[in-house]
Amino acid sequence: MSKEPVDVLIIGAGASGAAIAWSLLETRMQIVCLEQGGRVHDKDFPSRREDYELARYAEFSCDPNVRGLPEDYPINVADSCIAPVNFNGVGGSTINFLGHWPRMKPSDFKAFTLDGVASDWPIDYATLEPFYAMNDRNTGVSGLAGNPAYPPYDPPHPPIPIGKLGQTLAHGFNELGWHWWPSDVAILSKDVDGRQKCVNAGTCDLGCAAGAKGGSNFTYWPVLEQAGVELRTRSRVREILVDEHSGLATGVLYHDADGQLQRQDAELVIVACNGIGTPRLLLNSTSRLFPDGLANRSGMVGRNLMFHPLKGVSGVFDEPMEGHKGPMACSILSQEFYETDPSRDFVRGYGLHSGRSTTPMTFALGGYGIDRPIPWGQAHRQVMDDIYPYLASLTIVTEDLPEEHNCVTLDSELTDSDGIPAPKIHYRLSDNTRRMLAHGEARATEVLWAAGAREVLAKPDGEVWWRAGWHQMGTCRMGDDPESSVVNGWGRSHDVRNLFIVDGSTFVTAGAVNPTSTIQALALYIGDSIKRNMATLFD
């Protein structure tokens, strides 16, 4: 069945889809957004239940292969040391992300110029800065102005307290003379516009019942629907259609909530399906003009997949660290080792990120399934009594450089519930990343000893965390050269003039910080660019 044509069709109702819809509101164009998941109402968040921890291993797992809900698509991870994780629904992964909100740094946009690796972005930090600020206001970001690691900017709300755990680790950084700063967070430190401030429940990944966390389900979507944007849930796009004469995208085929195939035509198609879902959709959208996938004449769709490989190091202290008090991932961040240093045996750098403790059952089972469960029996009791309350940890968040062999393809056998081919991930750590992780583990250990730890714990096998694939970047990257990139510097496909991509797949490099702030700033920038170029948009 074919629907009436619309002006703008956005695929995906997560962070970037919501942000660009907001940017385009002032055009008064008719906007429809298709989201393969449903609405998760705050009354249904696991964080409201007494058995909330169980949801991390079932219907609210960050891993779609564990959740296995009809709106999820399976991901073949047999050829990867990191599993991609996500969430499908209105708000996307901002429903269960942890709200850590650093910006990329000016140097992140100039990796080739500065360090001779990867490529420079076709835009820079200064171009994005006003959109970072705009998005911080829309999202409700809390933080402390004056961070010497960045050009000046002022978060709109006061910082979240770093807690006893953060103060203890900050002492270690001070002893060594190394940079640290309270984390910017997409979590309210005070009541704003009907949203409640953080109540320190520590269940950020299970839906913020207070509404303090700045997921786009709480920030952008109420405004968008009030303004008339049509949001169709349980609507999974199968392929993007293209006119063989004009070469323009004409709309999409999608499966509705009953599995019936529908057609939606549009003048402008915007893809916001993240670094795995976007290449999957483009690769599945084949035609005579694009036999290898839509917008893929360069062969770059799906290539250069980047994550942020992670390792953790924990210190055991003499006093309880009160890690349960406060939002899970948000305390302090050090960027002492963020930039390239010629004296080190790797290029680029990493951050040392202090979060807080997981809840008891989650800790006992090994975090998010990324470590091994603690022993059972008498040893179990000893760990829970003598180690768990006294822990403070640092996570090494490394920059992942783009490599073409790290990629997303379509699986030849595995499909989702509508029969659409599932993505297959091919990914391996580079030697540069391994050296970076080893250096970071050693520096984190130094901090913990300097902070007063009586024991330092780390995984002995050198493995990275398994379910560390929150940040999916690079698979449809920006660039000025159509031979080596998929979209131009404002998100428009080189091959299809009315097709735009606004999610993390457009990243040229990954930086060493959580990407959501930059993803949404980019979406706002692309929306602004569309408006500025409206008269000649399809030229």
XYZ file of C-alpha atoms in Angstrom:
539
model
C 0.000 0.000 0.000
C 1.311 3.447 -0.896
C 0.943 6.448 1.435
C 0.550 10.078 0.370
C 3.983 11.622 -0.378
C 5.586 13.779 2.304
C 8.285 16.439 2.222
C 10.756 14.837 4.626
C 11.079 11.204 5.641
C 13.375 10.424 8.578
C 14.347 6.810 9.259
C 15.057 6.334 12.962
C 13.707 8.136 16.041
C 16.882 8.091 18.129
C 19.351 10.856 18.974
C 20.113 12.086 15.462
C 16.685 11.558 13.906
C 15.065 13.601 16.657
C 17.647 16.402 16.476
C 17.371 16.949 12.720
C 13.578 16.818 12.874
C 13.724 19.626 15.452
C 16.078 21.622 13.231
C 13.724 21.315 10.246
C 10.575 22.319 12.153
C 10.893 25.958 11.137
C 10.685 25.043 7.447
C 7.054 23.974 8.013
C 7.660 20.995 5.759
C 5.621 17.841 6.368
C 7.888 15.503 8.343
C 7.298 11.791 8.935
C 9.605 9.625 11.031
C 9.603 5.827 10.806
C 10.875 3.954 13.878
C 11.197 0.171 13.931
C 10.707 0.021 17.700
C 7.844 1.188 19.855
C 7.319 3.664 22.652
C 8.710 2.796 26.056
C 6.583 4.676 28.566
C 8.310 5.728 31.758
C 5.844 3.700 33.830
C 7.228 0.602 32.093
C 10.903 1.336 32.706
C 12.607 -1.477 34.638
C 14.007 1.201 36.956
C 10.522 1.383 38.506
C 10.493 -2.317 39.414
C 11.907 -4.097 42.441
C 13.503 -6.719 40.187
C 15.033 -4.080 37.908
C 18.462 -5.758 37.731
C 17.010 -8.794 35.942
C 16.040 -6.599 32.999
C 19.721 -6.102 32.116
C 19.799 -9.758 31.115
C 16.432 -9.902 29.371
C 14.085 -7.430 27.688
C 16.204 -4.364 28.542
C 19.621 -5.811 27.756
C 21.809 -3.473 25.733
C 22.530 -6.413 23.393
C 19.879 -7.034 20.719
C 21.048 -10.641 20.439
C 20.047 -11.071 24.090
C 16.819 -9.043 23.956
C 15.558 -10.783 20.813
C 12.454 -8.605 20.631
C 10.480 -8.448 17.370
C 11.677 -4.898 16.747
C 15.326 -5.905 17.137
C 17.544 -7.207 14.398
C 20.140 -9.862 15.199
C 23.813 -9.071 14.595
C 26.355 -11.706 13.573
C 29.372 -11.040 15.813
C 31.281 -14.273 15.212
C 34.106 -12.348 13.530
C 34.447 -9.567 16.106
C 36.016 -9.147 19.552
C 33.437 -6.441 20.378
C 29.665 -6.854 20.206
C 27.621 -3.870 18.968
C 24.851 -2.893 21.377
C 21.843 -0.636 20.869
C 18.208 -0.086 21.688
C 15.287 0.223 19.274
C 12.385 2.481 20.151
C 11.383 6.132 20.336
C 14.531 7.690 21.736
C 16.745 4.880 20.440
C 19.798 4.119 22.505
C 19.363 7.337 24.494
C 16.740 5.395 26.473
C 19.431 3.244 28.048
C 22.642 5.172 27.459
C 24.373 6.464 30.576
C 24.378 10.175 29.827
C 28.149 10.781 29.740
C 28.421 13.855 27.500
C 31.934 14.946 26.472
C 32.476 16.847 23.262
C 35.056 15.855 20.700
C 38.132 18.073 20.825
C 39.451 20.389 18.084
C 42.315 17.983 17.383
C 39.865 15.152 16.691
C 38.843 16.824 13.448
C 42.465 17.121 12.189
C 44.051 13.709 12.815
C 45.812 13.588 9.458
C 47.144 17.137 9.596
C 48.355 16.754 13.173
C 49.439 13.122 13.282
C 49.517 11.764 9.724
C 46.852 9.134 10.364
C 43.274 8.590 9.151
C 41.784 11.676 7.432
C 40.784 15.174 8.402
C 37.087 15.906 8.739
C 35.636 18.307 6.140
C 34.391 20.424 9.085
C 36.039 21.528 12.318
C 35.230 22.075 15.976
C 34.555 25.787 15.504
C 31.885 24.982 12.906
C 30.113 22.605 15.297
C 30.522 24.655 18.480
C 27.276 26.660 18.213
C 25.398 23.413 17.545
C 27.035 21.744 20.543
C 25.786 24.666 22.643
C 22.309 24.556 21.105
C 22.016 20.836 21.736
C 23.302 21.179 25.308
C 20.449 23.592 26.012
C 17.857 21.375 24.339
C 19.092 18.264 26.134
C 19.705 19.761 29.560
C 23.435 19.284 30.138
C 25.070 19.685 33.541
C 28.744 20.479 33.898
C 31.429 22.850 35.090
C 32.782 25.637 32.872
C 36.513 26.223 32.535
C 37.818 22.794 31.521
C 41.366 23.555 30.280
C 41.218 20.629 27.859
C 38.713 22.520 25.643
C 38.113 25.940 24.162
C 35.846 27.913 26.529
C 32.201 26.895 26.781
C 29.623 27.005 29.538
C 27.284 24.062 30.249
C 23.750 25.334 30.910
C 23.336 23.685 34.341
C 25.580 23.191 37.405
C 27.623 19.990 37.610
C 26.402 16.747 39.127
C 28.356 16.156 42.385
C 31.291 13.828 41.769
C 30.735 12.021 45.079
C 33.180 10.393 47.436
C 34.370 8.050 44.688
C 35.163 10.940 42.354
C 36.853 12.939 45.093
C 39.056 9.975 45.969
C 40.175 9.451 42.376
C 40.641 13.183 41.849
C 43.108 13.112 44.740
C 45.107 10.481 42.839
C 45.210 12.617 39.702
C 46.254 15.637 41.761
C 49.075 13.683 43.391
C 50.426 12.892 39.914
C 49.777 16.353 38.500
C 47.471 14.996 35.774
C 44.379 16.604 34.249
C 40.905 15.712 35.467
C 37.530 17.473 35.341
C 33.958 16.727 36.463
C 32.148 14.962 33.627
C 29.681 16.832 31.482
C 26.463 14.838 31.669
C 23.141 14.838 29.835
C 21.496 14.594 33.257
C 19.776 17.443 35.059
C 21.293 18.725 38.281
C 18.164 20.818 38.921
C 14.500 20.716 37.935
C 13.961 22.201 34.467
C 10.810 22.607 32.337
C 8.844 19.881 34.074
C 11.764 17.434 34.156
C 12.990 16.354 37.581
C 16.618 16.586 38.608
C 18.692 13.433 39.120
C 17.625 11.434 42.182
C 20.873 9.398 42.279
C 19.107 6.080 41.740
C 21.948 4.752 39.593
C 19.634 2.924 37.175
C 20.370 5.134 34.164
C 20.585 2.239 31.699
C 17.158 0.898 32.668
C 15.195 4.005 31.730
C 15.412 7.160 33.810
C 12.155 7.104 35.754
C 12.713 10.658 36.978
C 13.148 12.039 33.461
C 16.428 13.665 34.479
C 18.485 11.940 31.785
C 18.414 13.734 28.456
C 17.215 10.960 26.219
C 15.492 12.274 23.105
C 12.318 10.522 24.298
C 12.185 13.169 27.072
C 13.754 16.135 25.273
C 13.081 16.371 21.550
C 10.136 14.077 20.889
C 7.500 15.757 23.080
C 8.259 19.035 21.282
C 8.284 17.403 17.844
C 4.940 15.667 18.220
C 3.357 18.779 19.688
C 4.572 20.623 16.571
C 2.995 18.089 14.220
C 5.801 15.717 13.264
C 4.221 12.333 12.497
C 5.934 9.465 14.266
C 5.088 5.959 13.090
C 6.328 3.261 15.434
C 6.746 -0.459 14.683
C 7.677 0.603 11.144
C 10.807 -1.140 9.904
C 12.270 0.171 6.660
C 13.252 -2.575 4.250
C 14.863 -0.518 1.512
C 15.199 2.986 0.153
C 13.833 3.373 -3.356
C 15.537 5.321 -6.144
C 14.304 6.650 -9.482
C 16.415 5.145 -12.250
C 16.064 8.222 -14.472
C 16.744 11.067 -12.044
C 18.909 9.108 -9.605
C 16.968 10.627 -6.710
C 15.574 8.716 -3.759
C 11.798 8.517 -4.032
C 10.900 7.009 -0.664
C 11.001 3.680 1.136
C 9.375 0.313 1.503
C 8.673 -0.555 5.140
C 6.977 -3.245 7.203
C 4.234 -1.955 9.483
C 3.299 -3.359 12.889
C 1.419 -6.230 11.210
C 4.350 -7.073 8.961
C 2.566 -5.724 5.901
C 4.740 -4.023 3.301
C 3.965 -0.323 2.848
C 5.408 2.376 0.620
C 6.107 5.942 1.723
C 7.256 8.454 -0.895
C 9.145 11.601 0.061
C 11.019 14.529 -1.462
C 13.862 14.237 1.045
C 15.074 11.048 2.762
C 17.187 11.243 5.930
C 18.800 8.129 7.431
C 19.416 8.063 11.201
C 19.891 4.360 11.998
C 23.340 4.415 13.674
C 26.688 3.040 12.508
C 25.382 -0.502 12.054
C 21.776 0.039 10.966
C 22.528 2.692 8.340
C 25.017 0.668 6.250
C 22.774 -2.352 6.649
C 19.861 -0.442 5.115
C 21.936 1.039 2.290
C 23.523 -2.309 1.411
C 20.077 -3.885 1.264
C 18.798 -1.104 -1.043
C 20.047 -2.392 -4.388
C 18.911 -1.368 -7.866
C 20.188 -1.150 -11.410
C 21.861 2.166 -10.555
C 23.285 0.849 -7.301
C 23.890 -2.912 -7.583
C 26.284 -2.822 -4.587
C 23.972 -0.840 -2.351
C 22.517 2.648 -2.378
C 25.003 5.543 -2.295
C 27.861 3.040 -2.519
C 29.682 3.877 -5.734
C 32.765 4.527 -3.615
C 32.543 1.065 -2.042
C 32.855 2.765 1.359
C 29.405 1.937 2.742
C 29.993 -0.328 5.733
C 33.775 0.128 5.799
C 35.950 1.818 8.452
C 33.809 0.667 11.382
C 35.066 2.181 14.624
C 34.170 1.425 18.239
C 35.787 2.652 21.451
C 37.626 -0.418 22.793
C 37.490 -0.377 26.597
C 39.309 -1.869 29.556
C 38.760 -1.279 33.238
C 41.056 -1.117 36.269
C 39.677 -1.060 39.814
C 41.150 -0.033 43.133
C 40.081 -1.447 46.492
C 40.131 1.220 49.218
C 39.961 1.174 53.003
C 36.688 3.097 53.148
C 33.441 2.471 51.279
C 33.447 4.479 48.058
C 29.654 4.967 47.966
C 29.647 4.140 44.286
C 25.900 3.532 44.333
C 25.223 7.213 44.985
C 24.802 8.986 41.680
C 24.431 8.348 37.951
C 26.324 5.283 36.789
C 28.849 6.622 34.285
C 29.274 10.177 35.453
C 31.910 11.360 37.873
C 35.254 12.617 36.538
C 37.175 12.381 33.262
C 40.910 12.761 32.606
C 42.266 13.692 29.175
C 45.901 13.793 30.262
C 46.791 11.212 27.600
C 44.340 12.261 24.896
C 46.748 13.768 22.357
C 49.585 12.131 20.424
C 52.925 12.079 22.243
C 55.953 11.081 20.090
C 57.607 9.475 23.121
C 54.871 6.820 23.271
C 54.612 3.738 21.057
C 51.159 4.586 19.693
C 49.499 7.468 17.889
C 46.491 9.461 19.143
C 45.283 8.792 22.689
C 42.662 7.878 25.254
C 40.647 9.123 28.193
C 40.526 7.818 31.753
C 36.874 7.798 32.692
C 35.558 7.327 36.201
C 32.060 5.975 36.510
C 30.379 4.635 39.627
C 29.599 1.143 40.824
C 27.165 -1.239 39.207
C 24.412 -2.717 41.356
C 25.167 -5.874 43.397
C 23.704 -8.543 41.103
C 25.159 -6.879 38.036
C 28.574 -6.751 39.690
C 28.331 -10.400 40.738
C 27.508 -11.463 37.179
C 30.378 -9.493 35.705
C 29.016 -6.096 34.764
C 27.137 -6.002 31.480
C 28.323 -9.458 30.525
C 31.679 -7.947 29.555
C 33.640 -9.618 32.329
C 33.407 -12.966 34.028
C 31.134 -13.659 37.028
C 32.810 -13.581 40.417
C 33.324 -16.973 42.093
C 30.504 -18.699 43.956
C 30.589 -20.138 47.463
C 32.725 -18.697 50.231
C 34.816 -16.653 47.771
C 31.642 -15.003 46.492
C 30.714 -13.789 49.960
C 34.242 -12.516 50.525
C 34.221 -10.465 47.305
C 30.806 -8.964 47.998
C 31.702 -8.090 51.624
C 35.353 -7.038 51.350
C 35.792 -5.738 47.798
C 32.534 -4.581 46.220
C 31.714 -1.711 48.631
C 35.295 -0.416 48.533
C 35.795 -0.266 44.759
C 36.581 2.757 42.597
C 37.323 2.122 38.950
C 38.771 3.807 35.907
C 37.870 2.882 32.336
C 40.366 3.361 29.520
C 38.391 4.751 26.549
C 40.621 4.501 23.485
C 40.457 6.182 20.113
C 39.814 3.629 17.380
C 41.390 4.540 14.042
C 39.490 3.780 10.807
C 40.552 0.646 8.955
C 38.691 -0.584 5.873
C 38.769 -4.251 6.943
C 36.695 -3.367 10.023
C 33.304 -3.333 8.403
C 29.599 -4.128 8.281
C 28.270 -6.502 5.612
C 25.001 -8.356 5.123
C 24.739 -11.866 6.491
C 23.882 -14.477 3.878
C 21.594 -16.489 6.193
C 20.621 -14.550 9.333
C 17.566 -12.272 9.078
C 15.281 -10.211 11.295
C 11.634 -11.048 11.942
C 10.623 -9.443 8.615
C 13.132 -11.450 6.605
C 15.562 -8.556 6.048
C 19.234 -9.653 6.033
C 20.981 -9.061 9.341
C 24.283 -7.185 9.605
C 27.517 -9.104 10.041
C 30.431 -7.453 11.844
C 34.067 -7.966 10.894
C 36.281 -6.291 13.471
C 39.696 -6.751 15.064
C 41.817 -4.583 17.324
C 44.784 -2.822 15.761
C 48.253 -3.085 17.264
C 48.053 0.669 17.905
C 44.932 0.167 20.036
C 46.513 -2.708 21.961
C 49.517 -0.563 22.857
C 47.207 2.282 23.839
C 45.203 0.001 26.135
C 48.367 -1.309 27.801
C 49.603 2.231 28.399
C 46.210 3.269 29.758
C 46.033 0.307 32.114
C 49.434 1.204 33.540
C 48.491 4.872 34.016
C 45.125 3.982 35.602
C 46.980 1.717 38.017
C 49.263 4.610 38.973
C 46.263 6.834 39.680
C 44.613 4.243 41.887
C 47.748 3.693 43.961
C 48.224 7.462 44.261
C 44.596 7.777 45.391
C 45.246 5.391 48.287
C 44.106 2.008 46.999
C 45.239 -0.997 49.028
C 44.818 -3.349 46.068
C 44.469 -2.911 42.302
C 42.429 -5.335 40.194
C 42.464 -5.787 36.407
C 41.689 -8.541 33.957
C 44.858 -10.600 33.452
C 44.154 -11.770 29.929
C 44.453 -8.475 28.062
C 40.981 -8.760 26.551
C 38.756 -5.764 25.897
C 35.231 -5.629 27.208
C 32.950 -7.725 25.060
C 29.748 -5.644 25.013
C 31.601 -2.382 24.461
C 30.030 -1.592 21.092
C 27.821 1.303 22.203
C 29.652 3.733 19.942
C 29.312 2.751 16.280
C 31.048 5.115 13.885
C 32.605 5.582 10.472
C 30.684 3.253 8.174
C 29.320 6.024 5.873
C 31.924 8.651 6.475
C 32.041 12.300 5.481
C 34.528 13.652 2.986
C 35.082 15.971 0.056
C 36.222 13.150 -2.261
C 33.359 10.950 -3.562
C 35.871 8.170 -4.210
C 36.735 7.746 -0.530
C 33.602 8.862 1.336
C 29.840 8.404 1.303
C 28.497 11.861 2.208
C 29.835 15.384 1.877
C 30.649 17.811 4.686
C 26.987 18.476 5.435
C 25.686 14.934 5.297
C 24.401 14.749 1.715
C 25.136 11.606 -0.262
C 27.643 12.125 -3.046
C 25.596 9.746 -5.217
C 21.982 10.614 -4.332
C 21.322 14.341 -4.031
C 18.213 14.119 -1.832
C 19.583 11.485 0.552
C 21.148 12.589 3.843
C 22.806 10.644 6.675
C 22.958 12.191 10.146
C 24.132 9.491 12.591
C 27.519 8.281 13.848
C 28.201 6.418 10.619
C 29.338 9.761 9.117
C 32.261 10.118 11.571
C 35.676 10.356 9.917
C 37.539 9.558 13.129
C 36.248 8.392 16.491
C 38.034 10.555 19.032
C 38.245 9.030 22.497
C 34.981 10.331 23.919
C 31.361 9.199 23.894
C 29.899 10.369 20.562
C 26.248 11.258 21.250
C 26.886 14.943 21.900
C 28.732 15.184 18.578
C 26.135 13.063 16.746
C 23.355 15.437 17.738
C 25.440 18.550 17.074
C 26.149 17.177 13.592
C 22.452 16.490 13.011
C 21.614 20.080 13.964
C 24.403 21.346 11.703
C 23.165 19.231 8.790
C 19.632 20.474 9.367
C 20.897 24.047 9.326
C 22.840 23.335 6.120
C 19.724 21.934 4.451
C 17.849 25.120 5.334
C 20.655 27.368 4.070
C 20.884 25.445 0.781
C 17.166 24.928 0.275
C 16.986 26.855 -3.007
C 19.666 24.709 -4.651
C 19.352 21.576 -2.550
C 19.171 19.067 -5.401
C 21.544 20.812 -7.803
